[in-house]
Structures are given as structure tokens and as C-alpha cells.
Coordinates of C-alpha atoms in Angstrom, one line a residue:
X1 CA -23.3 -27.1 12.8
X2 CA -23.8 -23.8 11.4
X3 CA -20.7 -21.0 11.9
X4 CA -20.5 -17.3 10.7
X5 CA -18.8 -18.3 7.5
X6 CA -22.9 -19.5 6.2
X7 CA -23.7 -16.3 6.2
X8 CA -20.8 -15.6 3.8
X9 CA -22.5 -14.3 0.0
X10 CA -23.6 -17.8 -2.2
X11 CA -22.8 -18.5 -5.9
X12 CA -24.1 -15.5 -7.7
X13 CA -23.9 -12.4 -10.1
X14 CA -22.2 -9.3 -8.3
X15 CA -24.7 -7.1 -6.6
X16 CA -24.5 -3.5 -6.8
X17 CA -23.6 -3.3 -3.1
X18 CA -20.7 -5.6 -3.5
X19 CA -19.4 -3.9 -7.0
X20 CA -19.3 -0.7 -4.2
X21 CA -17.6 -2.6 -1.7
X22 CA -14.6 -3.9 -4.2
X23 CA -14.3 -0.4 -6.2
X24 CA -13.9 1.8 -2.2
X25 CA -12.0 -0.8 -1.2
X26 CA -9.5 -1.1 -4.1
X27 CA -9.8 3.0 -4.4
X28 CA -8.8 3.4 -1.1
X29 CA -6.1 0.8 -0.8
X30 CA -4.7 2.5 -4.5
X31 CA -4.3 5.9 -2.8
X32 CA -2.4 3.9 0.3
X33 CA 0.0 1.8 -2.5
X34 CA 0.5 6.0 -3.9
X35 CA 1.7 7.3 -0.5
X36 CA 3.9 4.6 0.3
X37 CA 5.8 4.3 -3.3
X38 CA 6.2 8.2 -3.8
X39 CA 9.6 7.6 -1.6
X40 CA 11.1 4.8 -3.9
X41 CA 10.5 6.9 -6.9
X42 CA 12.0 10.2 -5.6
X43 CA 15.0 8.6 -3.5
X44 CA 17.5 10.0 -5.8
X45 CA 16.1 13.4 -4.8
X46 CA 15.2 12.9 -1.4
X47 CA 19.0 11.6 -0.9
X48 CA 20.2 14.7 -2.4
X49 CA 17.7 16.7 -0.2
X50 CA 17.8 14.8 3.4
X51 CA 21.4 13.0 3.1
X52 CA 23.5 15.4 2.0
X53 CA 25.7 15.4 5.2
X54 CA 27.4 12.7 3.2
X55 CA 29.3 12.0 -0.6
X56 CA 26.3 11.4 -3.1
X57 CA 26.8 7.8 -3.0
X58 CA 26.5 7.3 1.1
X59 CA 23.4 9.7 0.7
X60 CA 21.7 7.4 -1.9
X61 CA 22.5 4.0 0.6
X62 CA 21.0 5.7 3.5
X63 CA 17.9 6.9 1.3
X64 CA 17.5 3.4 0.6
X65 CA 18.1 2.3 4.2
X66 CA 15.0 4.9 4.9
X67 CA 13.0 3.3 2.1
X68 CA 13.6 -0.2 3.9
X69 CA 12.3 0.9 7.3
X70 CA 9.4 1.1 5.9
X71 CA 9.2 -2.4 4.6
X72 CA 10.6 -3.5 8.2
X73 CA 7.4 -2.0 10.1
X74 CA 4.6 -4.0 8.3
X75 CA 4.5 -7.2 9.4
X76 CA 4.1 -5.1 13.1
X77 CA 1.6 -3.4 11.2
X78 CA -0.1 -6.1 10.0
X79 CA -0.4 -7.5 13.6
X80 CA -1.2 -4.6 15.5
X81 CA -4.1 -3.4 13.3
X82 CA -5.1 -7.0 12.6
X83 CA -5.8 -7.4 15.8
X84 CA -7.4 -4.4 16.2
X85 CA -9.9 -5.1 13.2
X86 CA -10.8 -8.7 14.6
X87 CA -11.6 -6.9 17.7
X88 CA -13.4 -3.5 16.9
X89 CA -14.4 -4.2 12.9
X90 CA -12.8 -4.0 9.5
X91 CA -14.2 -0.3 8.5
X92 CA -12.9 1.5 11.5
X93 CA -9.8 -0.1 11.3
X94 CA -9.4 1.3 7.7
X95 CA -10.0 4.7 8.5
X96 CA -7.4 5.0 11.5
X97 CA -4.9 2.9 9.0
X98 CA -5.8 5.8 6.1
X99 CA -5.5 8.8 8.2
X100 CA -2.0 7.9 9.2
X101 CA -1.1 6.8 6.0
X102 CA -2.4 9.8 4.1
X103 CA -0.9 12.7 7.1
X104 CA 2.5 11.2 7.5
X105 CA 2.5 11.4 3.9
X106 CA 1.5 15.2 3.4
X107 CA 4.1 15.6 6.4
X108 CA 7.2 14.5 4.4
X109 CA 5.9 17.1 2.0
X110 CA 6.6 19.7 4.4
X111 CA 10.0 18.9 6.1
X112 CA 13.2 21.0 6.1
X113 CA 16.2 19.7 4.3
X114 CA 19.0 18.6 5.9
X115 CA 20.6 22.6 4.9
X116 CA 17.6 23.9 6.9
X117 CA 18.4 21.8 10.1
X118 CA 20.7 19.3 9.8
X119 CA 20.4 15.3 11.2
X120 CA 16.7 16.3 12.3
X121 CA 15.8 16.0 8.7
X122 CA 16.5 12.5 8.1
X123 CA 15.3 11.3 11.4
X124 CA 12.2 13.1 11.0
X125 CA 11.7 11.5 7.8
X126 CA 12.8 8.1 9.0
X127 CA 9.9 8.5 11.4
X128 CA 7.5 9.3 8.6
X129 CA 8.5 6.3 6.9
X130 CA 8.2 3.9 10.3
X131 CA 4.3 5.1 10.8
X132 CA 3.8 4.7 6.8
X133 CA 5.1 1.1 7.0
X134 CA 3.0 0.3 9.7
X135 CA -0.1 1.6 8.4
X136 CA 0.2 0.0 5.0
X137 CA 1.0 -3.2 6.8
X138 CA -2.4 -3.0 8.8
X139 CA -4.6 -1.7 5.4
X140 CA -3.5 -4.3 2.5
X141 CA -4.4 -7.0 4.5
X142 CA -7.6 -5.9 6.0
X143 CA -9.1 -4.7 2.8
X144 CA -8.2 -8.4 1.0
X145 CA -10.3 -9.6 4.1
X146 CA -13.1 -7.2 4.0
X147 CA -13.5 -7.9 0.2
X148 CA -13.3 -11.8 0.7
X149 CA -15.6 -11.4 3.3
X150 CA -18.6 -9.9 0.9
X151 CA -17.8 -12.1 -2.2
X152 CA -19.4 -14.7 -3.6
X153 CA -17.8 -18.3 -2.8
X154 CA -17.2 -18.7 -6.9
X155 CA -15.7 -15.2 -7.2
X156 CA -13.3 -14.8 -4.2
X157 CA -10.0 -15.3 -6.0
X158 CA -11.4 -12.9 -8.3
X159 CA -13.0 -10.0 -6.1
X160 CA -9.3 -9.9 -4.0
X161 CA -7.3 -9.9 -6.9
X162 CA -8.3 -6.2 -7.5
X163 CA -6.7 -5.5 -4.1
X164 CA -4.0 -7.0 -5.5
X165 CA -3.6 -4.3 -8.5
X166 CA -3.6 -1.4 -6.1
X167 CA 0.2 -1.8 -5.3
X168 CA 0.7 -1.6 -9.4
X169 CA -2.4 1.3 -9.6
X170 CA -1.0 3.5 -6.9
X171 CA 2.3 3.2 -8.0
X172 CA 1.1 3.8 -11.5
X173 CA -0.6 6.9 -10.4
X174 CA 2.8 8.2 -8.2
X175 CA 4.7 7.9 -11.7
X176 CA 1.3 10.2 -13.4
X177 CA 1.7 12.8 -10.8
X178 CA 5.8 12.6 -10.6
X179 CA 5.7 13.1 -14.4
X180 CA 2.8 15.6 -14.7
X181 CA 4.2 17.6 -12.3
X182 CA 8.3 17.6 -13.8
X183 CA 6.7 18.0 -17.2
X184 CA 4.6 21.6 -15.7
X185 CA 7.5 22.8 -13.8
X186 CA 10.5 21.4 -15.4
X187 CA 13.4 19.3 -13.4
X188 CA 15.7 21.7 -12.1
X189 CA 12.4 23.4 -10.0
X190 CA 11.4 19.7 -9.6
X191 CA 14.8 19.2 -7.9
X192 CA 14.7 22.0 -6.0
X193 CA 11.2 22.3 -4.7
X194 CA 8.8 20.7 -7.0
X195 CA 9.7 16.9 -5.6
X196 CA 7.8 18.0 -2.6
X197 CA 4.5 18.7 -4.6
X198 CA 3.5 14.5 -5.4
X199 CA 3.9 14.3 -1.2
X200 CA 0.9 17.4 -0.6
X201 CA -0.8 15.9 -3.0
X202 CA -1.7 13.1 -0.9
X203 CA -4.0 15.6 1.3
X204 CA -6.9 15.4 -1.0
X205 CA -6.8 11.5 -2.1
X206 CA -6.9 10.9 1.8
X207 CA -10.4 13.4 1.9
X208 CA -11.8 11.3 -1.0
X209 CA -10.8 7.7 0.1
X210 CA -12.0 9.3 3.9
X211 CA -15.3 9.6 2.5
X212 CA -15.3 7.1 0.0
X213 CA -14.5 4.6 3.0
X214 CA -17.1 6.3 5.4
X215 CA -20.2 5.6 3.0
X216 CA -18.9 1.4 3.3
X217 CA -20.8 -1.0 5.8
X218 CA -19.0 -3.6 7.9
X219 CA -18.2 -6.5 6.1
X220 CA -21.2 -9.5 7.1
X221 CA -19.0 -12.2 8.4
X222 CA -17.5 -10.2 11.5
X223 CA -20.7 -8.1 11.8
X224 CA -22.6 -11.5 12.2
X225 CA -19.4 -12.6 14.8
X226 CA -20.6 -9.3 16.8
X227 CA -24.0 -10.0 16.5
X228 CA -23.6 -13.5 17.9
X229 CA -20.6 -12.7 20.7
X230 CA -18.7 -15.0 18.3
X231 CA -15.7 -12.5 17.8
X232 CA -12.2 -13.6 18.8
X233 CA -11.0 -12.5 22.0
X234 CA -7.4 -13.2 21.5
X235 CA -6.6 -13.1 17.7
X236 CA -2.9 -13.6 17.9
X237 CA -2.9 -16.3 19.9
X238 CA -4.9 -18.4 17.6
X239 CA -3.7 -17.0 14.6
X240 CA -0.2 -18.2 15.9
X241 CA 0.0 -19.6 18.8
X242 CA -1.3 -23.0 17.2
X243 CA 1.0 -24.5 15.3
X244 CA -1.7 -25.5 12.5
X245 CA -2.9 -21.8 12.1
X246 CA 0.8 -21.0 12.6
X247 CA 2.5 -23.7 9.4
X248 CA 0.4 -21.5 7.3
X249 CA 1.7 -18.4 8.1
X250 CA 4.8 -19.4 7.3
X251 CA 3.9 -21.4 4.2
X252 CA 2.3 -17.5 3.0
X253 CA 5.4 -15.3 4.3
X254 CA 8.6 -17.3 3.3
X255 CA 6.9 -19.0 0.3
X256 CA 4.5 -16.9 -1.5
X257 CA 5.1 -13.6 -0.8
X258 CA 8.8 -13.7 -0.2
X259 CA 9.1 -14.5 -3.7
X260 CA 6.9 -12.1 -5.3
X261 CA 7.8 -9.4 -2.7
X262 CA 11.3 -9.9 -4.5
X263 CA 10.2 -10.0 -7.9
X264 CA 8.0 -7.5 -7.5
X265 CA 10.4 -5.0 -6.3
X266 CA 13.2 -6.0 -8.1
X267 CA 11.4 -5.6 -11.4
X268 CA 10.1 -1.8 -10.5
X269 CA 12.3 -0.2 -8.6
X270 CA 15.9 -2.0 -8.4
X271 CA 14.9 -1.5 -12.7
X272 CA 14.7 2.4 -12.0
X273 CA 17.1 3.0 -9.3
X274 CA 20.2 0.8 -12.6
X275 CA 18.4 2.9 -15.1
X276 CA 19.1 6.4 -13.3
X277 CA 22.4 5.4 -11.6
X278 CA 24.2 2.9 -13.9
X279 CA 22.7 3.8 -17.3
X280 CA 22.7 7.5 -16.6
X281 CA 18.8 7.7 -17.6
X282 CA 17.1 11.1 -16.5
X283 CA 14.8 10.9 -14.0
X284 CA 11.4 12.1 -16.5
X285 CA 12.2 9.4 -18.7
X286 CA 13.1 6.4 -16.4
X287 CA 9.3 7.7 -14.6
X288 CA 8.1 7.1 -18.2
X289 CA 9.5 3.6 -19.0
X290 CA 8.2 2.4 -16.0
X291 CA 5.0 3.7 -16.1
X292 CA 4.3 2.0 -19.7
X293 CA 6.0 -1.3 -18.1
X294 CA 3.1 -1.2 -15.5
X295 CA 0.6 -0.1 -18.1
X296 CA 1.7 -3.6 -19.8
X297 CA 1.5 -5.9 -16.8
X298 CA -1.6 -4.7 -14.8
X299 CA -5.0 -6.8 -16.5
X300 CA -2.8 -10.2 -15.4
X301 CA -3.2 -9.4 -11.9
X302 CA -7.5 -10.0 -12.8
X303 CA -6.8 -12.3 -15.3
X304 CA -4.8 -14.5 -12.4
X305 CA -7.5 -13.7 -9.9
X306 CA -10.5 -14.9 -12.4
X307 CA -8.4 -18.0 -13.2
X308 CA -8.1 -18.6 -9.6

């Protein structure tokens, strides 16, 4: 019996159409992966800036604290705009995902410190943090999907695994602008107002992956679905409601990507955050040795994808 899936792209060389769908999607998701690292790599100045109600030490936990929240909000994120792109279509999904990404963002760019207004600051923040979370959590996976869903059936592995090099892209490009912009101004105006300048930055990459997105179709599986009144009218409750769709999800979360979410993160930013704090490593440089450590790691991420 025939199912949406047979309309899914055959064994064959990468159109031009699909090469567009895998560089929007990865641009887009790059620019997402910027917004939501900026915080990890400036918490030592955003503690300084939004905790400093406390002893430097307190204000550094809690900065982390905010970082987590952010990381607490996904799988919500995940479910919520899952849903929503099983029901309404990948591409508009993306969009409402971006635009909350990319303003919450520019917003963190503009807040008062705590000296301005006291607790507001952090809670303000901590909200910015919240909506980023859930918005990454609803983009990473729906752009693996929308990419798997125009790919080849020989090149699948491949075609997502340059979703997967966004998180190390888009952090890559948060340590550019960090250092570009310490470099220009020098640290103590860095410190002072210059940390704020990576944040307003984000305005124009979310105009450019906006209309990047805008010029992308929706992806031929779920736009046969649609065509064919085939679309699911309750996505979590087969997703997980059914315990083999469910064993899966767990297999994923606690196997595979509790592990590399820990390695991951671990090796980039827990490596920063001892470099600064333990070793006593500037902030320009620590930026710099990270940088060239991503520089290093990112072709395995297609290499693993093609081997796939």
C-alpha cells in the first residue's frame, strides 16, 4: 500500500532545489545556535551586570542558573511547536520559532542592569532566556525534519548532519562577533557597554534568515499529508501515547542525546567557564582558544553524517 513516505526524493545526485533547502535551513538554524550561545559565552559579564545584588561568586551561580532555564524550556519547546508543525506545516512553524528567537535576543541587548532597576533585571532576563529555550527547542528539530524530508533515501544521514553543525557554526560565529567586537572597542568598554553589542546584533541575522526562510517551500512529505487529509490530528498522542513510538523517545533522550548533550557542553563551555575562573584566563583569549577548538572539530560532524 502506498503512504506519503513514496513520495519522499529517490537515490540521486542533489538537485539545486534541495542544495537550497539544506544551505536556508542550516543558515537559519546557525543564526538560532548564535542567539542562544551568546549568554554562555558572556555569563561572566552578564553576572557582573544583572547579579550583582550578590558576592561575585553567588552572581556567577545564578547567571548559570539563568543559562539553565534555557535548557529546561526545550523539550516544551520541542512539543509545543512540534505539534504545531505537524498540524499547520514545517515553514511557518520556522518563522514564528525565528522571530522569537531572534527579538528576545535583540531584547537582552537592551535591558537595564540590575544598578538601573534592581531584581527586574534578572527576572526580565530570566524571561528572555525561558522564550529562547523554547524556541530553539521547537526550530532544531523541525529543521532536521524538513531536511530529512527533501533528501534523498541514500543521503539522509548526510543532508541532517549539517543541521547538526549549526550548534558548533553559530557558536563559532558568537565567539567571531564577541572577539571582533572586544578587539574594536577594547575590554574595559566591552565590560561596560560593549557586551551588549553581540545581543543587537542578532536584529539583522533574524532579517536575513526571515527572508532566507520565506523564499523555502514546504517540505513534500507533509505537503502530500495535506494534500491527501493524511496529516495527524493528534501528534502527541501517537508520538507518545504508544508505547512503541514512546520506547524510542526515550531510547533518543536518555541514550543518545543525554550523552552528547553532556559532552558537548562540557567540552565548550564548562572548558571556558575553568579557563576564566580557575586558570585566571582573560576573557579575549579563552574566546580565542575555543574558537580554534571548534575550528578543529567541525568537518566530523559531515564526515559522521556521510558515514552514516
Amino acid at each position: 500500500m502506498a503512504t506519503a513516505y513514496d513520495h519522499l526524493p529517490k537515490h540521486h545526485e542533489a538537485t539545486q532545489s534541495e542544495k537550497l533547502v539544506i544551505t536556508a535551513s542550516s543558515l537559519g538554524t546557525v543564526f538560532e545556535w548564535y542567539d542562544f550561545y551568546l549568554y554562555g559565552l558572556l555569563a561572566t559579564i552578564i553576572s557582573a551586570q544583572f547579579f550583582s545584588g550578590v558576592n561575585e561568586t553567588t552572581g556567577f551561580i545564578f547567571a548559570l542558573a539563568a543559562f539553565a532555564a534555557g535548557f529546561a524550556v526545550r523539550p516544551f519547546g520541542a512539543l509545543v511547536f512540534g505539534r504545531i508543525g505537524d498540524l499547520v506545516g514545517r515553514k511557518n512553524t520556522f518563522l514564528v520559532t525565528m522571530g522569537l528567537m531572534g527579538l528576545s535576543t535583540f531584547v537582552v541587548g537592551l535591558l537595564p542592569s540590575y544598578a538601573t532597576i534592581g531584581v527586574a533585571a534578572p527576572i526580565m532576563l530570566i524571561v528572555m532566556r525561558l522564550v529562547q529555550g523554547l524556541a530553539l527547542g521547537g526550530e532544531y528539530g523541525g529543521a532536521a525534519t524538513y531536511v530529512a524530508e527533501h533528501a534523498p533515501n541514500n543521503r539522509r544521514g548526510l543532508y541532517t548532519s549539517f543541521i547538526q553543525t549549526t550548534a558548533t557554526l553559530g557558536l563559532f560565529a558568537a565567539l567571531l562577533v564577541v572577539i571582533g567586537t572586544r578587539t574594536l572597542i577594547g575590554e574595559e568598554a566591552f565590560k561596560d557597554w560593549g557586551w551588549r553589542v553581540p545581543f543587537l546584533v542578532s536584529i539583522i541575522l533574524l532579517a536575513v534568515s526571515m527572508w532566507i526562510r520565506m523564499q523555502l517551500s514546504e517540505s513534500p512529505v507533509f505537503q502530500k499529508m495535506k494534500d491527501e487529509g493524511t496529516t495527524s490530528k493528534a501528534p502527541l498522542t501517537e508520538a507518545f501515547g504508544q508505547w512503541k513510538n514512546a520506547k524510542w523517545v526515550l531510547v533518543a533522550l536518555l541514550g543518545a542525546v543525554a550523552g552528547q548533550a553532556v559532552v558537548w557542553y562540557t567540552g565548550q563551555f564548562y572548558a571556558m567557564f575553568f579557563l576564566e575562573k580557575m586558570l585566571l584566563v582573560d576573557g579575549a583569549t579563552t574566546n580565542i582558544l575555543i574558537a580554534i577548538a571548534l575550528a578543529i572539530g567541525t568537518p566530523f560532524f559531515i564526515f559522521f553524517g556521510w558515514l552514516s
